[in-house]
PDB file of N, CA, C and O in Angstrom:
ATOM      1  N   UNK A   1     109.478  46.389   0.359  1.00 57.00           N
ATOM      2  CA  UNK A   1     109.412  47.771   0.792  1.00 57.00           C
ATOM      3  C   UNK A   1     110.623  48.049   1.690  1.00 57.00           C
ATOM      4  O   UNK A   1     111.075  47.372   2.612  1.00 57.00           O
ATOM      5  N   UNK A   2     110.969  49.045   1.259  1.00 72.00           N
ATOM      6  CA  UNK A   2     112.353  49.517   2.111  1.00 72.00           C
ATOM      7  C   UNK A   2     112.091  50.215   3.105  1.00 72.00           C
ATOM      8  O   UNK A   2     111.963  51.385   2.745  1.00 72.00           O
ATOM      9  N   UNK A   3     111.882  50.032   4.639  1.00 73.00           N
ATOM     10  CA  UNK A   3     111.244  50.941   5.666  1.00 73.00           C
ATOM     11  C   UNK A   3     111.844  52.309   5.626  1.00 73.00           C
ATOM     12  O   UNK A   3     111.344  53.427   5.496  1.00 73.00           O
ATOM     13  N   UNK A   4     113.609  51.693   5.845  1.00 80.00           N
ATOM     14  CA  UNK A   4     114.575  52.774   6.144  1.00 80.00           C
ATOM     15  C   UNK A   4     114.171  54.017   5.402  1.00 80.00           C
ATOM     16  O   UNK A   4     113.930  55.128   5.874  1.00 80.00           O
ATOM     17  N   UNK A   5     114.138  53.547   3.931  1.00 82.00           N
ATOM     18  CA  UNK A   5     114.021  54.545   2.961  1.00 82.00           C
ATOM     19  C   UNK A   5     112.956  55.817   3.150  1.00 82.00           C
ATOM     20  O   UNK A   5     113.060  57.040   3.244  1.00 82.00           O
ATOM     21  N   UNK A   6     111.494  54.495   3.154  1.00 78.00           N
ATOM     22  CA  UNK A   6     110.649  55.187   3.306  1.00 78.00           C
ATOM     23  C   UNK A   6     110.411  56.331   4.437  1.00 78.00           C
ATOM     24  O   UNK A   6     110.058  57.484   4.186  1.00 78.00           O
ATOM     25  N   UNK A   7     110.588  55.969   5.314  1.00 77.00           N
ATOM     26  CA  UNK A   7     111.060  56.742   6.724  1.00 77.00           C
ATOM     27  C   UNK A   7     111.717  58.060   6.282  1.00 77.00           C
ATOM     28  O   UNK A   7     111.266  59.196   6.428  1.00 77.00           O
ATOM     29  N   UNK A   8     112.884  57.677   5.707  1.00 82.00           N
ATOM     30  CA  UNK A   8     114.112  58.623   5.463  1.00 82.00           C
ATOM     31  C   UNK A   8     113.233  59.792   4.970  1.00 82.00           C
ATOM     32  O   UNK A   8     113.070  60.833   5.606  1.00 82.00           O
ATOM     33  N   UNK A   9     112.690  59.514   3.784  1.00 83.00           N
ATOM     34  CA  UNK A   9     112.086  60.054   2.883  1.00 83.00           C
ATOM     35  C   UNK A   9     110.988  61.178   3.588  1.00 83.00           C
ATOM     36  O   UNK A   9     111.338  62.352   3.711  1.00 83.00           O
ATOM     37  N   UNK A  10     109.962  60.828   3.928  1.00 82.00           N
ATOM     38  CA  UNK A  10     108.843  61.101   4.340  1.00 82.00           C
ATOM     39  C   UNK A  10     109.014  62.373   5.650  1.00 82.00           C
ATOM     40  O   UNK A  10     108.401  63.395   5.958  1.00 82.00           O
ATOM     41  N   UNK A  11     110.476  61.459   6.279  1.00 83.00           N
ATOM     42  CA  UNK A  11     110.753  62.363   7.409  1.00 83.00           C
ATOM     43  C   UNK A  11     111.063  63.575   7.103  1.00 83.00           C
ATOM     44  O   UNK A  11     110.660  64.634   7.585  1.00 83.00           O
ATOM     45  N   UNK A  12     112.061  63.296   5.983  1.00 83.00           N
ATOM     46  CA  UNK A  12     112.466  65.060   5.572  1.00 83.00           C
ATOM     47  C   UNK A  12     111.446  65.662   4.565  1.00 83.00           C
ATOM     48  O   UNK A  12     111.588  66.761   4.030  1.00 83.00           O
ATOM     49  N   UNK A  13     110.694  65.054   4.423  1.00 79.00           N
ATOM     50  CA  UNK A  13     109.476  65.530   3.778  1.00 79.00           C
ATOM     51  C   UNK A  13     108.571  66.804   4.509  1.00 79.00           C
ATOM     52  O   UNK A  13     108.292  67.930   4.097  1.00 79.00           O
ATOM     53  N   UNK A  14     108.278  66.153   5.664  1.00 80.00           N
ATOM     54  CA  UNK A  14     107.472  66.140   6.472  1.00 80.00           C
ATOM     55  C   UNK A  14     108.056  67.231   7.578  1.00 80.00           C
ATOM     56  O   UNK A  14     107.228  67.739   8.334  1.00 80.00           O
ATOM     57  N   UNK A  15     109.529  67.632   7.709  1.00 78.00           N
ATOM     58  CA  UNK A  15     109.883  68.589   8.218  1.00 78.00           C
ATOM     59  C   UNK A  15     109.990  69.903   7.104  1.00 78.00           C
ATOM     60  O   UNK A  15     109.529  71.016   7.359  1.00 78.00           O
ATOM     61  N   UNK A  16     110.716  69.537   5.775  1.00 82.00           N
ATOM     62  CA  UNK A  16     110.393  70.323   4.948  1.00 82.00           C
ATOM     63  C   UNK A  16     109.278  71.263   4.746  1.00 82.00           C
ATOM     64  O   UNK A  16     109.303  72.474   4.531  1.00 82.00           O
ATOM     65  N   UNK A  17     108.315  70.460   4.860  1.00 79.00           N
ATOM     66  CA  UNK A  17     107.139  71.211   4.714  1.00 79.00           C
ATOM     67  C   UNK A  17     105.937  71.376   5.876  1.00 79.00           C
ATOM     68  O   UNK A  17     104.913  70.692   5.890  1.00 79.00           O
ATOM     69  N   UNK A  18     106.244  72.342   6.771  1.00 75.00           N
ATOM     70  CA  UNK A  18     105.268  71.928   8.007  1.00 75.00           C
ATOM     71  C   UNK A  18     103.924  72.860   7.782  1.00 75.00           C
ATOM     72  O   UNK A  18     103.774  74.082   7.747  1.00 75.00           O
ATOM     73  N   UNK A  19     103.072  71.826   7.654  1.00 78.00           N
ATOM     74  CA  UNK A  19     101.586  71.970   7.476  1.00 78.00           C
ATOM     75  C   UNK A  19     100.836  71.019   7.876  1.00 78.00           C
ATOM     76  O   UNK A  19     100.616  69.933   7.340  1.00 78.00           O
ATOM     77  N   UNK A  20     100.449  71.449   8.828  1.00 74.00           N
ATOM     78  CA  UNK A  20      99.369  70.468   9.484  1.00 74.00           C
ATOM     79  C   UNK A  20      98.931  69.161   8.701  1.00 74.00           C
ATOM     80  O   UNK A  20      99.114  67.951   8.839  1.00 74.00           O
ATOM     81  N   UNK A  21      98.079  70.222   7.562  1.00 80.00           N
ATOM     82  CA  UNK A  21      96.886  69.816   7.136  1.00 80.00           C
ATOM     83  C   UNK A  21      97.556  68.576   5.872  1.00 80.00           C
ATOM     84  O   UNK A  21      96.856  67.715   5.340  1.00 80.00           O
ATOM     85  N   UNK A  22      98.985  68.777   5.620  1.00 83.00           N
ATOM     86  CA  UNK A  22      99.899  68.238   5.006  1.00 83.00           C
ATOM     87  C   UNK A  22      99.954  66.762   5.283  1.00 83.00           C
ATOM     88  O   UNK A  22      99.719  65.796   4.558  1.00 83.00           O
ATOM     89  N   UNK A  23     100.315  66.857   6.479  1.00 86.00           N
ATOM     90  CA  UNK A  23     100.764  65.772   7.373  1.00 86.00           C
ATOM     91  C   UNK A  23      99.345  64.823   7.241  1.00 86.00           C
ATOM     92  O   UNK A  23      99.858  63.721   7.047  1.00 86.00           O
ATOM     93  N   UNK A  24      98.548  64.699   7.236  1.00 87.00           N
ATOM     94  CA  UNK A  24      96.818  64.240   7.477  1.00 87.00           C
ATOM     95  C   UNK A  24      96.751  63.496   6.297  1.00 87.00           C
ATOM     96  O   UNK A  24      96.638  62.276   6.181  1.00 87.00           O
ATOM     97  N   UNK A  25      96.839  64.435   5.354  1.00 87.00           N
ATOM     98  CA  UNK A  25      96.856  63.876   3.537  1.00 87.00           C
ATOM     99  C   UNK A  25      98.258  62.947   3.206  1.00 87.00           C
ATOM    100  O   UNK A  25      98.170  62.018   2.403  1.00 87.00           O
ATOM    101  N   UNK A  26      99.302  63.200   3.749  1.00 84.00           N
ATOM    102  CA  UNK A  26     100.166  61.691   3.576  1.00 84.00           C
ATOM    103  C   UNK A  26      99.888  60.896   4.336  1.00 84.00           C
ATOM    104  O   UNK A  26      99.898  59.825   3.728  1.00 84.00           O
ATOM    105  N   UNK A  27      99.617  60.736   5.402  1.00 87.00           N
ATOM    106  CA  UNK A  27      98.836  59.779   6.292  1.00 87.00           C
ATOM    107  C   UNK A  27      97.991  59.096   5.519  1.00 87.00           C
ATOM    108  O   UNK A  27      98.123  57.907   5.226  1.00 87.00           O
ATOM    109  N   UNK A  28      96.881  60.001   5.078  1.00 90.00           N
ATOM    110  CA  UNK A  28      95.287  59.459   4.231  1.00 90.00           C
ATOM    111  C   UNK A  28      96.545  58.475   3.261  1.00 90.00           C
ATOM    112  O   UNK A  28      96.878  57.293   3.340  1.00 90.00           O
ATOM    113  N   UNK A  29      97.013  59.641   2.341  1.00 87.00           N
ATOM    114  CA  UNK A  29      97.624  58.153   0.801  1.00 87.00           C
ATOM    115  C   UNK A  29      98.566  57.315   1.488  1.00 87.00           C
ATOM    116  O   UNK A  29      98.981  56.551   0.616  1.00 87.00           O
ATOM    117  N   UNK A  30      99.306  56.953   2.914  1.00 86.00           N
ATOM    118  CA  UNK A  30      99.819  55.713   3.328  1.00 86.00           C
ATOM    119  C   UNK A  30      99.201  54.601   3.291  1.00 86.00           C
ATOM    120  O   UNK A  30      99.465  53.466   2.896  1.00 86.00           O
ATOM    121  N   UNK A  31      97.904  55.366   4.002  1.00 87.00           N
ATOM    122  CA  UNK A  31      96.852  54.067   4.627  1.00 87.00           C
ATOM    123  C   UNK A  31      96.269  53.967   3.335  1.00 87.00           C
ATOM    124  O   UNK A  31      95.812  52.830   3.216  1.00 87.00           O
ATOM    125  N   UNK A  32      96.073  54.683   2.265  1.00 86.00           N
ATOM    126  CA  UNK A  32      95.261  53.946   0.673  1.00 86.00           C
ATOM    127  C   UNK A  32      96.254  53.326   0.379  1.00 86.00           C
ATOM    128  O   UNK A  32      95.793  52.205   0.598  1.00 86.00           O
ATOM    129  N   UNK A  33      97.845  53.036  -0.133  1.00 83.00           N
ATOM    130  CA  UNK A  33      98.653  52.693  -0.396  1.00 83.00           C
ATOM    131  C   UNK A  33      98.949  51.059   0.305  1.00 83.00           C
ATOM    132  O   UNK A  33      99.499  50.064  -0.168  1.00 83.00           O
ATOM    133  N   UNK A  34      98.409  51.288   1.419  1.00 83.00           N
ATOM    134  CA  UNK A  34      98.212  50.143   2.377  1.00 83.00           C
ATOM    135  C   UNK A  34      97.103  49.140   1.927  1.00 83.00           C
ATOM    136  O   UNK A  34      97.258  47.943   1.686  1.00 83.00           O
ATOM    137  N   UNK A  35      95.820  49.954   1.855  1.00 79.00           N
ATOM    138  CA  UNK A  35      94.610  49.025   1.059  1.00 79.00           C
ATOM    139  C   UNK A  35      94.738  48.557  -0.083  1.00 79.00           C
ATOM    140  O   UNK A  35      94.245  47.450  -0.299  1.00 79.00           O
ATOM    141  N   UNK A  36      95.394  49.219  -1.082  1.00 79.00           N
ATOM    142  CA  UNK A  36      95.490  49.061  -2.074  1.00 79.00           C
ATOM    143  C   UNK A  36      96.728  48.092  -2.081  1.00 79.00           C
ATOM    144  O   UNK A  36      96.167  46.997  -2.106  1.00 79.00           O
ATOM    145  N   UNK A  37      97.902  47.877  -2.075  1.00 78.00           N
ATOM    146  CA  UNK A  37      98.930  47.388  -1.826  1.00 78.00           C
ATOM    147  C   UNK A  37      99.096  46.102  -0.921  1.00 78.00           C
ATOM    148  O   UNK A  37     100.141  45.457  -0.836  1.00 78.00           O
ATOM    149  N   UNK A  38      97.913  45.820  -0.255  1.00 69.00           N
ATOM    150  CA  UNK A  38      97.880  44.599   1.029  1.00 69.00           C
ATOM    151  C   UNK A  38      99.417  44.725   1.320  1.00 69.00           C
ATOM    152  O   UNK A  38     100.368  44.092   0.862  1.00 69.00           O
ATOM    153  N   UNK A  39      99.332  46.018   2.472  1.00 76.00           N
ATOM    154  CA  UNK A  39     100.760  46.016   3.111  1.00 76.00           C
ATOM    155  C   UNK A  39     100.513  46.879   4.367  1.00 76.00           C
ATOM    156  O   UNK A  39     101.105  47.950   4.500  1.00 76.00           O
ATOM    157  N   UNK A  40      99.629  46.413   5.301  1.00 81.00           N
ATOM    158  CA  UNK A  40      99.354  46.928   6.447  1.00 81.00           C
ATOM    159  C   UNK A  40     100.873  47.080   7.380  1.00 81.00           C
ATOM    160  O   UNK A  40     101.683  47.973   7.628  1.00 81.00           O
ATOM    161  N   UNK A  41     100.737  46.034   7.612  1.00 86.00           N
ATOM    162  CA  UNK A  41     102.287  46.113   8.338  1.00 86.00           C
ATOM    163  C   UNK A  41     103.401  46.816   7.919  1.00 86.00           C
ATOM    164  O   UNK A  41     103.894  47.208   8.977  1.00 86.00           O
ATOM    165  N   UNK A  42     104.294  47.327   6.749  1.00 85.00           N
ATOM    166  CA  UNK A  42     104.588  48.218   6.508  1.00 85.00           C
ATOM    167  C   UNK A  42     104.141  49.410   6.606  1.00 85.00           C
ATOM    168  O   UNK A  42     104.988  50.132   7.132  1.00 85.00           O
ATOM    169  N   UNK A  43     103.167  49.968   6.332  1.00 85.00           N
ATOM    170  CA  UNK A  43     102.494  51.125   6.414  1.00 85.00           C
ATOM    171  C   UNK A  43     102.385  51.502   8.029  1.00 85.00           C
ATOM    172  O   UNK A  43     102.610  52.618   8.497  1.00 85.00           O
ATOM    173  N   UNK A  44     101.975  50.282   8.799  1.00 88.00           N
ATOM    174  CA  UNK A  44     101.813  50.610  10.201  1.00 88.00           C
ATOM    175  C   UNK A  44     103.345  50.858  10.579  1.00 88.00           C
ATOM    176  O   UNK A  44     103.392  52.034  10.939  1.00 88.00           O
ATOM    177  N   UNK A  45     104.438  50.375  10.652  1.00 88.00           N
ATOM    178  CA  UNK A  45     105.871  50.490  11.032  1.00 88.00           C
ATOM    179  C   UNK A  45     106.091  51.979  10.568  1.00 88.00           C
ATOM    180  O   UNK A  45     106.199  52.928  11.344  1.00 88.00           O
ATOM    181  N   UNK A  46     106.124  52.026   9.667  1.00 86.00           N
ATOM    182  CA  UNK A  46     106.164  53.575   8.840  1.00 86.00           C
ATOM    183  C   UNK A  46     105.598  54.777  10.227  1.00 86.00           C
ATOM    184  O   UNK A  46     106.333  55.378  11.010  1.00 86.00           O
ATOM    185  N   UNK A  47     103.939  54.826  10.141  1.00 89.00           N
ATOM    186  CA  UNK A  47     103.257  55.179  10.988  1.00 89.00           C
ATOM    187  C   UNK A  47     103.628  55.170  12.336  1.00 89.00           C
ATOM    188  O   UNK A  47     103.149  55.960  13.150  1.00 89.00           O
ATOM    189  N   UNK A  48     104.527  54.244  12.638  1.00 91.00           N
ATOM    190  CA  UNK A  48     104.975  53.841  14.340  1.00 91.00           C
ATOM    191  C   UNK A  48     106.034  54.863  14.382  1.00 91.00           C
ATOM    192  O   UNK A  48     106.113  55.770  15.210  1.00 91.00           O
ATOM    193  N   UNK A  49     107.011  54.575  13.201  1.00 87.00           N
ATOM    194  CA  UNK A  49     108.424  55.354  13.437  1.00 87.00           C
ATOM    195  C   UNK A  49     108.347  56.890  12.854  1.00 87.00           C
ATOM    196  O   UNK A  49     109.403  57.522  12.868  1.00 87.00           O
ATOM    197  N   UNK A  50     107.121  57.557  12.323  1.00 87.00           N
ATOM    198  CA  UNK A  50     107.000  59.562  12.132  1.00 87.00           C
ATOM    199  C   UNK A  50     106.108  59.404  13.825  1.00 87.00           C
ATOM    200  O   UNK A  50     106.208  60.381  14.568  1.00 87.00           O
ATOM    201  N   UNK A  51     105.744  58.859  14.047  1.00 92.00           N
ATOM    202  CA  UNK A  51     105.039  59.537  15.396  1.00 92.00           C
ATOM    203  C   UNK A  51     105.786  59.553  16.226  1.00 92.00           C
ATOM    204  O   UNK A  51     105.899  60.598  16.866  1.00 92.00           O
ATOM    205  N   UNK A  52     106.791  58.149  16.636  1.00 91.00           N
ATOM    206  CA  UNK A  52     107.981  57.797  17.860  1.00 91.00           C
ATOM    207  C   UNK A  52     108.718  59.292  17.423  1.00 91.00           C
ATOM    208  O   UNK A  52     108.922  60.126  18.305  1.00 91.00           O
ATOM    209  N   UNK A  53     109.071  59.544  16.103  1.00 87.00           N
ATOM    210  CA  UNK A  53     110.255  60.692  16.401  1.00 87.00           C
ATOM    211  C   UNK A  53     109.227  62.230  16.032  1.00 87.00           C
ATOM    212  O   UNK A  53     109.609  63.216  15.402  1.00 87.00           O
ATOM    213  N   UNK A  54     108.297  62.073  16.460  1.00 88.00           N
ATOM    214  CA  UNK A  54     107.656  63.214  16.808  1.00 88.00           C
ATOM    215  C   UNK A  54     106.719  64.222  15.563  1.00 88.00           C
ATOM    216  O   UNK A  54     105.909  65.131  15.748  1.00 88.00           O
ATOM    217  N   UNK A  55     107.246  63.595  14.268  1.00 85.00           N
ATOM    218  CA  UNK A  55     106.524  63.536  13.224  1.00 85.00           C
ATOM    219  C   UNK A  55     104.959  64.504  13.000  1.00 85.00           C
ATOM    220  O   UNK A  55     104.525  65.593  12.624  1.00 85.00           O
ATOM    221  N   UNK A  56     104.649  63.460  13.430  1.00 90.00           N
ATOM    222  CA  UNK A  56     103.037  63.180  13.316  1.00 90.00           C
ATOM    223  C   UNK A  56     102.358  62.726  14.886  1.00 90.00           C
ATOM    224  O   UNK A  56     102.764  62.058  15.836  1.00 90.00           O
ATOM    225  N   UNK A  57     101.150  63.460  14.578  1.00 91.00           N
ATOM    226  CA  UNK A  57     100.840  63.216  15.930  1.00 91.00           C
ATOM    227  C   UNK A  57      99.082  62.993  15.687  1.00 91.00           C
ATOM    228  O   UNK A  57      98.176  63.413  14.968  1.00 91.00           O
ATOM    229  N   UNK A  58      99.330  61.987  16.872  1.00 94.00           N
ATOM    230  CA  UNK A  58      97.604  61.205  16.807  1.00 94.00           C
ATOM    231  C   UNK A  58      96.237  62.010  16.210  1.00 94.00           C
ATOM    232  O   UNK A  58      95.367  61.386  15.602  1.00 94.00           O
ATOM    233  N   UNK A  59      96.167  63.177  16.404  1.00 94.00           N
ATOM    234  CA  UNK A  59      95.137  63.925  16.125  1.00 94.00           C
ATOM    235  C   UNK A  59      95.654  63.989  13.693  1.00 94.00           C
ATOM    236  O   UNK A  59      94.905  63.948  12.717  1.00 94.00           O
ATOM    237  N   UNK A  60      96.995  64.080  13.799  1.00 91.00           N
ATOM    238  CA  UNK A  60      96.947  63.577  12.461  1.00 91.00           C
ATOM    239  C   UNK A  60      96.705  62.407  11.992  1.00 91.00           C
ATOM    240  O   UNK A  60      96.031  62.351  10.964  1.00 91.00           O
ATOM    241  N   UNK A  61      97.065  61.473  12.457  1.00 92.00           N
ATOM    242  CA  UNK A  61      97.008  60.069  12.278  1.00 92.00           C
ATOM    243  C   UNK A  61      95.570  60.273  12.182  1.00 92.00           C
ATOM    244  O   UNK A  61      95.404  60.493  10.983  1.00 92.00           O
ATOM    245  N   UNK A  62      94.287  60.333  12.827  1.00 94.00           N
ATOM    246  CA  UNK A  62      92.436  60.540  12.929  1.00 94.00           C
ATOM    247  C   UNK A  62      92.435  60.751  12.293  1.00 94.00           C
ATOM    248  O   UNK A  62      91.971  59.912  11.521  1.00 94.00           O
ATOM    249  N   UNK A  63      92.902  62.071  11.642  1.00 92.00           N
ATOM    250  CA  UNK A  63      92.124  62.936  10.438  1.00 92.00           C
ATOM    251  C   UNK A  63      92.787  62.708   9.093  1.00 92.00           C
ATOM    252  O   UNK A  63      92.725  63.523   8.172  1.00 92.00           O
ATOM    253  N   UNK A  64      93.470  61.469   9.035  1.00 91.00           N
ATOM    254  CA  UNK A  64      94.138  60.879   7.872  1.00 91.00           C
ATOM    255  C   UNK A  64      93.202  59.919   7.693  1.00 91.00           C
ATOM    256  O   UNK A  64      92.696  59.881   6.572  1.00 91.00           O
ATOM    257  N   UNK A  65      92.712  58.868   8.767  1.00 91.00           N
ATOM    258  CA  UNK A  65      92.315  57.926   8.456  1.00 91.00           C
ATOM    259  C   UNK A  65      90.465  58.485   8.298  1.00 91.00           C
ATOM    260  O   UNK A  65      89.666  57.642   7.888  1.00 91.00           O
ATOM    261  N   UNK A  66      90.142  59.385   8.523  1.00 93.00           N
ATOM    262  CA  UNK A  66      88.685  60.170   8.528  1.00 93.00           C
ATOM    263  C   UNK A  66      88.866  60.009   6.876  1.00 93.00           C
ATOM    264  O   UNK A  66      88.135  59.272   6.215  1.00 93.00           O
ATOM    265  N   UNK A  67      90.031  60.868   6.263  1.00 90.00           N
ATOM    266  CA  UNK A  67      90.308  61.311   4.908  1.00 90.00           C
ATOM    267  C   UNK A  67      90.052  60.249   4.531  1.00 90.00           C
ATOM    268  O   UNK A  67      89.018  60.160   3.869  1.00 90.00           O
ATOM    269  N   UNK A  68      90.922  58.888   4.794  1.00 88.00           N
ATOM    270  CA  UNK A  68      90.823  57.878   3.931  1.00 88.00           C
ATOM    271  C   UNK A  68      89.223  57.681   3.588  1.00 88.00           C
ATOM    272  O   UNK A  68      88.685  57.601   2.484  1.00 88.00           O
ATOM    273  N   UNK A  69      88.541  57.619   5.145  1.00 89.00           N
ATOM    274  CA  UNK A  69      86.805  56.547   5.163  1.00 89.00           C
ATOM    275  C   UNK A  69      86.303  57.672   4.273  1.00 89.00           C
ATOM    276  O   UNK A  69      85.873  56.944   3.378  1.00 89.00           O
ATOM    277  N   UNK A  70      86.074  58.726   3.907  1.00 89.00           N
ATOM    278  CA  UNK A  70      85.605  59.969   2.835  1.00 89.00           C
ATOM    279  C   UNK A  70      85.734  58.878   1.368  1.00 89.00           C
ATOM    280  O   UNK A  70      84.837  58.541   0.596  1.00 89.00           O
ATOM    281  N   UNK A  71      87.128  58.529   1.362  1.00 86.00           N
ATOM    282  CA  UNK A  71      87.418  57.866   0.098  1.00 86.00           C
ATOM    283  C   UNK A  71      87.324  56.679  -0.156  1.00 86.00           C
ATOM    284  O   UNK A  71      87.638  56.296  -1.283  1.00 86.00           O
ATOM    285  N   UNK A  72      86.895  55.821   0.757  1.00 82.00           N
ATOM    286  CA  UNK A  72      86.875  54.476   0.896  1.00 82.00           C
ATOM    287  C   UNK A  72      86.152  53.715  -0.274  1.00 82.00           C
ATOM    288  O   UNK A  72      86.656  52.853  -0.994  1.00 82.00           O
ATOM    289  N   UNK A  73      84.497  54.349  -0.334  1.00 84.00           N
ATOM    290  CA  UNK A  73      83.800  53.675  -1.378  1.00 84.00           C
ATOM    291  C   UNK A  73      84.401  53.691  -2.785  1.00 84.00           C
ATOM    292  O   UNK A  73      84.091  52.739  -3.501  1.00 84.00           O
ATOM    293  N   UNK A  74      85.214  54.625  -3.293  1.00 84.00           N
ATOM    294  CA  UNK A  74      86.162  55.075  -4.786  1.00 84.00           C
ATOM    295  C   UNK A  74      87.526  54.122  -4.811  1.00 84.00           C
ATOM    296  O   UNK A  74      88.138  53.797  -5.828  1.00 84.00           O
ATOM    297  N   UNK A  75      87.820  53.788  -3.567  1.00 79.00           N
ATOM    298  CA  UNK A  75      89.011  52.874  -3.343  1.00 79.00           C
ATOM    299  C   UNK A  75      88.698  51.447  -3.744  1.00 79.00           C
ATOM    300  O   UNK A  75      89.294  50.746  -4.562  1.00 79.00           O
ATOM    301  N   UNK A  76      87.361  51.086  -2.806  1.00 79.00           N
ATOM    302  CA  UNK A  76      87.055  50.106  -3.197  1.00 79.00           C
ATOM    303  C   UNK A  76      86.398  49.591  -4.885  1.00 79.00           C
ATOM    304  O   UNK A  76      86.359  48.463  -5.375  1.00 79.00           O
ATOM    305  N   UNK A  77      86.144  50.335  -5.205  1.00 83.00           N
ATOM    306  CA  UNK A  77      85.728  50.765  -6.173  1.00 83.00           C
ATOM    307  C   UNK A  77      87.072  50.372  -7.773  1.00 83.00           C
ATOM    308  O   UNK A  77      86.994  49.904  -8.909  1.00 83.00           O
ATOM    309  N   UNK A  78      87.875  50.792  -7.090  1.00 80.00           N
ATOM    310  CA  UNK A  78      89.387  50.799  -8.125  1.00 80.00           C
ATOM    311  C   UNK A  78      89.864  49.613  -7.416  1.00 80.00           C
ATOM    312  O   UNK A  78      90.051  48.895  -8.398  1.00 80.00           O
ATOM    313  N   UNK A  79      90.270  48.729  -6.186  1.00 73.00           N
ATOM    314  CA  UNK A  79      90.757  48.075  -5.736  1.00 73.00           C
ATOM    315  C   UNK A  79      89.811  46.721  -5.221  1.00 73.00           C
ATOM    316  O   UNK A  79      89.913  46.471  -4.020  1.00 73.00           O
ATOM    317  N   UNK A  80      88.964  45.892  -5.972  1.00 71.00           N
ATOM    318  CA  UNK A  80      87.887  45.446  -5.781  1.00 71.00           C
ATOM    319  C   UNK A  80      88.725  44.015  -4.333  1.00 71.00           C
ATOM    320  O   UNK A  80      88.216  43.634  -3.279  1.00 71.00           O
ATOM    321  N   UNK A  81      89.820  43.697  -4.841  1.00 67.00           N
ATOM    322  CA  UNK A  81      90.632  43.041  -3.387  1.00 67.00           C
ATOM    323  C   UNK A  81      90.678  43.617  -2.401  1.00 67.00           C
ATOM    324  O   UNK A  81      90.705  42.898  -1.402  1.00 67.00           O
ATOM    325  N   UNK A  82      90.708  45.096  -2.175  1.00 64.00           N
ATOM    326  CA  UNK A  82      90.961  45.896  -1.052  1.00 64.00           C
ATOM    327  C   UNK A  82      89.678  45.497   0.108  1.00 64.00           C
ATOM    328  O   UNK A  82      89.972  45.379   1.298  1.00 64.00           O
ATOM    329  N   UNK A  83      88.312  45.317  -0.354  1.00 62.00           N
ATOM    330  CA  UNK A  83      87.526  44.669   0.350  1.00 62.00           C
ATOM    331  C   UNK A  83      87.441  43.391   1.156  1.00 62.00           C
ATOM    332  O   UNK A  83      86.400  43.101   1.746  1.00 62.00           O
TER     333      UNK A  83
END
């Protein structure tokens, strides 16, 4: 995984398009991308460096990972390792 990239990416994503509710739902598919992918630590670095530069902010980060637990049982479900 390329952090830089991902970063790069996401950042101008993420200014591109400012919507709250936006920001919550890429959060949610990081952290599935993470379960699914066994790549916590990437995903968390990712997560470290949109919040450090102001990104995303904790109350998104919650309601991403709320999104995810909504989806959790369907994840596990498709990702029977993710458990």
């Amino acid at each position: 995984v390329d952090l830089d990239r991902a970063h790069q990416t996401l950042e101008a994503n993420l200014i591109e398009v400012y919507e709250p509710q936006y920001r919550s739902l890429i959060l949610m598919r990081l952290f599935q991308v993470s379960i699914e992918q066994v790549k916590p630590k990437e995903v968390a670095v990712i997560v470290k460096n949109l919040f450090e530069a102001g990104l995303v902010t904790k109350q998104h980060v919650r309601r991403g990972l709320v999104r995810l637990f909504w989806r959790l049982e369907d994840i596990l479900l498709d990702y029977p390792k993710a458990g």
